[in-house]
Tab-separated table of C-alpha atoms and ligand atoms in Angstrom:
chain	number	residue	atom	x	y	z
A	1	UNK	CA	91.834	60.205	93.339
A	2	UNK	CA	95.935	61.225	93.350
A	3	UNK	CA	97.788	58.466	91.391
A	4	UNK	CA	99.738	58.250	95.440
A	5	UNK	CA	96.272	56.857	96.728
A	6	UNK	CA	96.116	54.226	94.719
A	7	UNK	CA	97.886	50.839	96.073
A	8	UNK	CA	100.069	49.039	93.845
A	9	UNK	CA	98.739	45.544	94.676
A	10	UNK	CA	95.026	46.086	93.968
A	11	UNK	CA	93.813	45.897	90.233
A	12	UNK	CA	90.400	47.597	89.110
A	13	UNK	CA	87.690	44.820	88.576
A	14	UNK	CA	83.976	47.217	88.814
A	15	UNK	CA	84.462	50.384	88.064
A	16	UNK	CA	82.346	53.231	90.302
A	17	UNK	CA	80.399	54.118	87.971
A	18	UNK	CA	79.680	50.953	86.843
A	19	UNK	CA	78.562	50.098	90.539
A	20	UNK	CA	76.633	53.504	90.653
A	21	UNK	CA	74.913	52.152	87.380
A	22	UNK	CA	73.958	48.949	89.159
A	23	UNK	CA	73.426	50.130	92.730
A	24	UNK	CA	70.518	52.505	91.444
A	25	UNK	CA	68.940	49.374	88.706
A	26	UNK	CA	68.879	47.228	92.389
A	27	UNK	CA	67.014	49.872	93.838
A	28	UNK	CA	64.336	49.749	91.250
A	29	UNK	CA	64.069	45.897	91.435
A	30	UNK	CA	63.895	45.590	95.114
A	31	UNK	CA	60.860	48.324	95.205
A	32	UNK	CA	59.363	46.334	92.253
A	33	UNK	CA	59.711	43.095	94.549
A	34	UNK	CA	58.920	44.971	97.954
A	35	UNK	CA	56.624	47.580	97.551
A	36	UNK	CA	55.680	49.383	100.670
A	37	UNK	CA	57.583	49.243	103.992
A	38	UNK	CA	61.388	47.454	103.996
A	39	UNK	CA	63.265	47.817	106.769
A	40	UNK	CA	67.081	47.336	105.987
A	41	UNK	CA	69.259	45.122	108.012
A	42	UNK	CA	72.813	45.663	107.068
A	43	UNK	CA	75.680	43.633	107.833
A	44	UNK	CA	78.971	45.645	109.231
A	45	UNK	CA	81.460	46.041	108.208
A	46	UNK	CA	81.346	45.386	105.017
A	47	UNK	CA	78.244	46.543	103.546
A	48	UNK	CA	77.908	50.079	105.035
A	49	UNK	CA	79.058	51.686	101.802
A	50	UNK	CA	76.699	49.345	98.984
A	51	UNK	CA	73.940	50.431	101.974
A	52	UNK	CA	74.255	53.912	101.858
A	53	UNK	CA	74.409	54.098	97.802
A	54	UNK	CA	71.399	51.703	97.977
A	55	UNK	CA	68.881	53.271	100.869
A	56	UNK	CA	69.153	56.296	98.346
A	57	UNK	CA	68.579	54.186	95.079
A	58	UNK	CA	65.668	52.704	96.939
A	59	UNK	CA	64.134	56.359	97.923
A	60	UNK	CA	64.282	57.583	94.234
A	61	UNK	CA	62.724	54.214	93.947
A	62	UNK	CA	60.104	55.375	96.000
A	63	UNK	CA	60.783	53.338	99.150
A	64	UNK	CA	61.378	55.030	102.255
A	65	UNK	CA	63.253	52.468	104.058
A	66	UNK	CA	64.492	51.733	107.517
A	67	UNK	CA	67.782	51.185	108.117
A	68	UNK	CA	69.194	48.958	110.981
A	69	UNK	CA	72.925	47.392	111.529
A	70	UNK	CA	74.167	44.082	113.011
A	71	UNK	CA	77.788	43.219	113.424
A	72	UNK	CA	79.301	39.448	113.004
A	73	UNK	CA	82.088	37.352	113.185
A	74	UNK	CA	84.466	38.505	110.282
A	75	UNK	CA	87.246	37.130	108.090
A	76	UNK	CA	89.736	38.809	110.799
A	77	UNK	CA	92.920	39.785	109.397
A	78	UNK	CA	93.389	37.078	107.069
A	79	UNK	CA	91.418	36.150	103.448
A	80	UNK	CA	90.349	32.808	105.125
A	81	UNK	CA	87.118	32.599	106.874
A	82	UNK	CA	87.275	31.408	110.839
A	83	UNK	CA	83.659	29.141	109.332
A	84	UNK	CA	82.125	30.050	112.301
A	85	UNK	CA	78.933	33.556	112.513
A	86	UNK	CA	79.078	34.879	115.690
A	87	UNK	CA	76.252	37.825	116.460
A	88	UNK	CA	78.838	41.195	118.000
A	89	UNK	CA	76.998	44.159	119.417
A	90	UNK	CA	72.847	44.131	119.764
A	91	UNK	CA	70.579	43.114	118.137
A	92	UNK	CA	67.499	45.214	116.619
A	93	UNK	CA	64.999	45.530	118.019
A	94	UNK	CA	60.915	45.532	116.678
A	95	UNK	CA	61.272	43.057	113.451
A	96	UNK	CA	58.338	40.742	114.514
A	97	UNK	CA	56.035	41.442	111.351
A	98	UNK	CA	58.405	43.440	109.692
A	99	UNK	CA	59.254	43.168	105.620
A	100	UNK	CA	63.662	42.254	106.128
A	101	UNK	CA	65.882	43.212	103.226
A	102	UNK	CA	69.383	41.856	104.306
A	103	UNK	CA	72.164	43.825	102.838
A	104	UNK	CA	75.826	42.565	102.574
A	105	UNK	CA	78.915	43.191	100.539
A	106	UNK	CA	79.016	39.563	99.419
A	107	UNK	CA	78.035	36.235	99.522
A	108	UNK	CA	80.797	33.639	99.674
A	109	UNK	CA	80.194	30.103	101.492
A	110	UNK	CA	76.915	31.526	102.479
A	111	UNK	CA	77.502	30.936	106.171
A	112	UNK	CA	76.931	34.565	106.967
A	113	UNK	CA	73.615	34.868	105.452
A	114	UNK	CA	72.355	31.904	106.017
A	115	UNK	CA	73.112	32.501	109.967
A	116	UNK	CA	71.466	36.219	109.446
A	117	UNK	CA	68.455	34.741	107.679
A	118	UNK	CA	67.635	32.603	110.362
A	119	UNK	CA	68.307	35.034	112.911
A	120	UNK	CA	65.626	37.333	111.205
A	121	UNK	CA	62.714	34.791	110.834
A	122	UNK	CA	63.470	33.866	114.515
A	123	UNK	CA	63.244	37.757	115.458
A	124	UNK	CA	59.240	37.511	113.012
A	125	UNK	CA	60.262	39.243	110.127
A	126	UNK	CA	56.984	38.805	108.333
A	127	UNK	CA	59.248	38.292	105.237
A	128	UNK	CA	63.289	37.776	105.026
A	129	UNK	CA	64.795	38.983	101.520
A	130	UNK	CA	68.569	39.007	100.649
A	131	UNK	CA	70.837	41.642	98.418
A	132	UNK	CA	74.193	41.506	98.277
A	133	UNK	CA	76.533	43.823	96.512
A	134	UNK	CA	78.867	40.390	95.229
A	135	UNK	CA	77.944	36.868	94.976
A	136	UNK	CA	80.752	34.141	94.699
A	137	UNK	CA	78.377	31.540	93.414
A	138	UNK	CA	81.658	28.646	93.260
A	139	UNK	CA	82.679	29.541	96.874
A	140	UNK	CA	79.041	28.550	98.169
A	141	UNK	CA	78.490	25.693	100.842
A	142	UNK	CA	75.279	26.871	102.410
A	143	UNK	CA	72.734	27.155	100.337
A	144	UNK	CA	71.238	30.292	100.820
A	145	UNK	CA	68.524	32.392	98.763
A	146	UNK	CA	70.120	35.728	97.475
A	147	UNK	CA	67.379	37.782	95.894
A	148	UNK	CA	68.976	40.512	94.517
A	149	UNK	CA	72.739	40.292	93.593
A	150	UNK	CA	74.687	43.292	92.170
A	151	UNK	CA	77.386	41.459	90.380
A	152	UNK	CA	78.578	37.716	90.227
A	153	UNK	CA	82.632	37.389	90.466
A	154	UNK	CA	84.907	34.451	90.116
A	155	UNK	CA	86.537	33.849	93.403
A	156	UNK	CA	89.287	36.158	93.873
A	157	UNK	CA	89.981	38.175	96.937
A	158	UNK	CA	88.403	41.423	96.098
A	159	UNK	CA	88.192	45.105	97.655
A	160	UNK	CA	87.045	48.619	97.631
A	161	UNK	CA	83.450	50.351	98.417
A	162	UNK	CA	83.769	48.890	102.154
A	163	UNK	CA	85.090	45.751	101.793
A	164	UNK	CA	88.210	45.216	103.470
A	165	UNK	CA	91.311	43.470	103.323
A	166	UNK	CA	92.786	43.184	107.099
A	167	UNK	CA	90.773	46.666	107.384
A	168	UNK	CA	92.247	48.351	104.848
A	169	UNK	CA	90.987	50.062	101.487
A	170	UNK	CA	87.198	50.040	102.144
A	171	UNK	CA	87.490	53.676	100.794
A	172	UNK	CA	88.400	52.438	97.271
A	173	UNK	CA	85.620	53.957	95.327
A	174	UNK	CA	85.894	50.789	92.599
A	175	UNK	CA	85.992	47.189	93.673
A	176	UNK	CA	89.372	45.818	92.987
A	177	UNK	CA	91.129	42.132	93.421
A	178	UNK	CA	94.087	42.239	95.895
A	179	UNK	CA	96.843	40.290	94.303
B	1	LIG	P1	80.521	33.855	104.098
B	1	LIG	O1	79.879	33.703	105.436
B	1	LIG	O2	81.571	32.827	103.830
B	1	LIG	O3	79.504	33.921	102.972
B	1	LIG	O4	81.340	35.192	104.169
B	1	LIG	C1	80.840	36.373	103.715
B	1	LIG	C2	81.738	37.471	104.215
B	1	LIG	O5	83.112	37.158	104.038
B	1	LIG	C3	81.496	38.725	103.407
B	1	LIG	O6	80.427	39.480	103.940
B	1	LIG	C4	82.814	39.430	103.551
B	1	LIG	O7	82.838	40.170	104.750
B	1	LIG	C5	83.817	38.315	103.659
B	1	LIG	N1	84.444	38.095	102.348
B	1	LIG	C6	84.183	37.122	101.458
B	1	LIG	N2	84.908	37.248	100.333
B	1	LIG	C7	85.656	38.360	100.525
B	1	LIG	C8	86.599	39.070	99.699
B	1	LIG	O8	86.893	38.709	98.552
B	1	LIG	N3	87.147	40.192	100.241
B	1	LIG	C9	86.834	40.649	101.492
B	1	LIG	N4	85.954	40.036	102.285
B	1	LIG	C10	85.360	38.903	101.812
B	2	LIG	MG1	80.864	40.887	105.596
């Protein structure tokens, strides 16, 4: 990208083609794990881009996966989260015996995917898995199984491939920490 695309305030932390690397090694390990049918849930915003990269890792994995989206409460405009998961928009429809594989940008407090993991079994997933692009293990309150994590950070404010800060720089094509 031009040097002028680049913001000042955001320094490099994964580098794309270290997450193109690991994107494609999660692929293999969740068609190892879940052979067969998976039907993706994916959490918007903020893991549309990780979702993309990883339905394709997935189908040179040999899994031909369904893809569905649900939209909740976010951070808003801030870095702080409100604490409380509110479901946006629909929800989809035809889970009951279904093989889940959540997929979000990361897990912090856990809130999110603990709320979404419910929400699945409650909907009959016949089986509820979790992969998230970013764990921040120290930030965690809910305890919540994550199956399949890309990388573990240290709890900084991070960016880039989707995830947002106030809406901005999801394009970044490396995850950076805002400063
Ligand atoms: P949780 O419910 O506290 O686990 O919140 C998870 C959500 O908070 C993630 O899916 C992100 O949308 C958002 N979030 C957490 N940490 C960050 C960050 O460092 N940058 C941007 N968004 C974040
Ligand atoms: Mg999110």
């Amino acid at each position: 990208m031009p040097p002028s695309a680049l913001p000042g305030a955001v320094t490099p932390l994964i580098p794309a083609d270290a997450l193109a690397e690991r994107v494609t090694a999660m692929g293999r390990e969740i068609a190892a794990a879940m052979p067969g049918d998976v039907t993706m849930v994916v959490l918007l915003k903020g893991g549309f881009v990780f979702a993309a990269d990883l339905l394709r890792a997935l189908g040179v994995a040999g899994v031909d996966a369904r893809v569905e989206f649900i939209r909740l409460s976010s951070y808003g405009s801030g870095k702080e989260s409100s604490g409380t998961v509110v479901l946006i928009g629909p929800m989809p429809e035809g889970l009951e015996g279904r093989r889940v594989l959540i997929v979000d940008d990361i897990a912090d407090s856990g809130r999110t995917l603990s709320y979404v993991r419910q929400l699945m079994l409650d909907a009959g997933a016949a089986e509820v898995r979790i992969a998230a692009l970013l764990d921040k293990p120290s930030r965690r309150v809910i305890p919540v199984p994550v199956d399949f994590i890309g990388f573990s950070v240290e709890d900084r404010f991070v960016v880039g491939y989707g995830i947002d800060y106030a809406e901005g720089y999801r394009y970044l094509p490396f995850i950076g920490v805002v400063e």
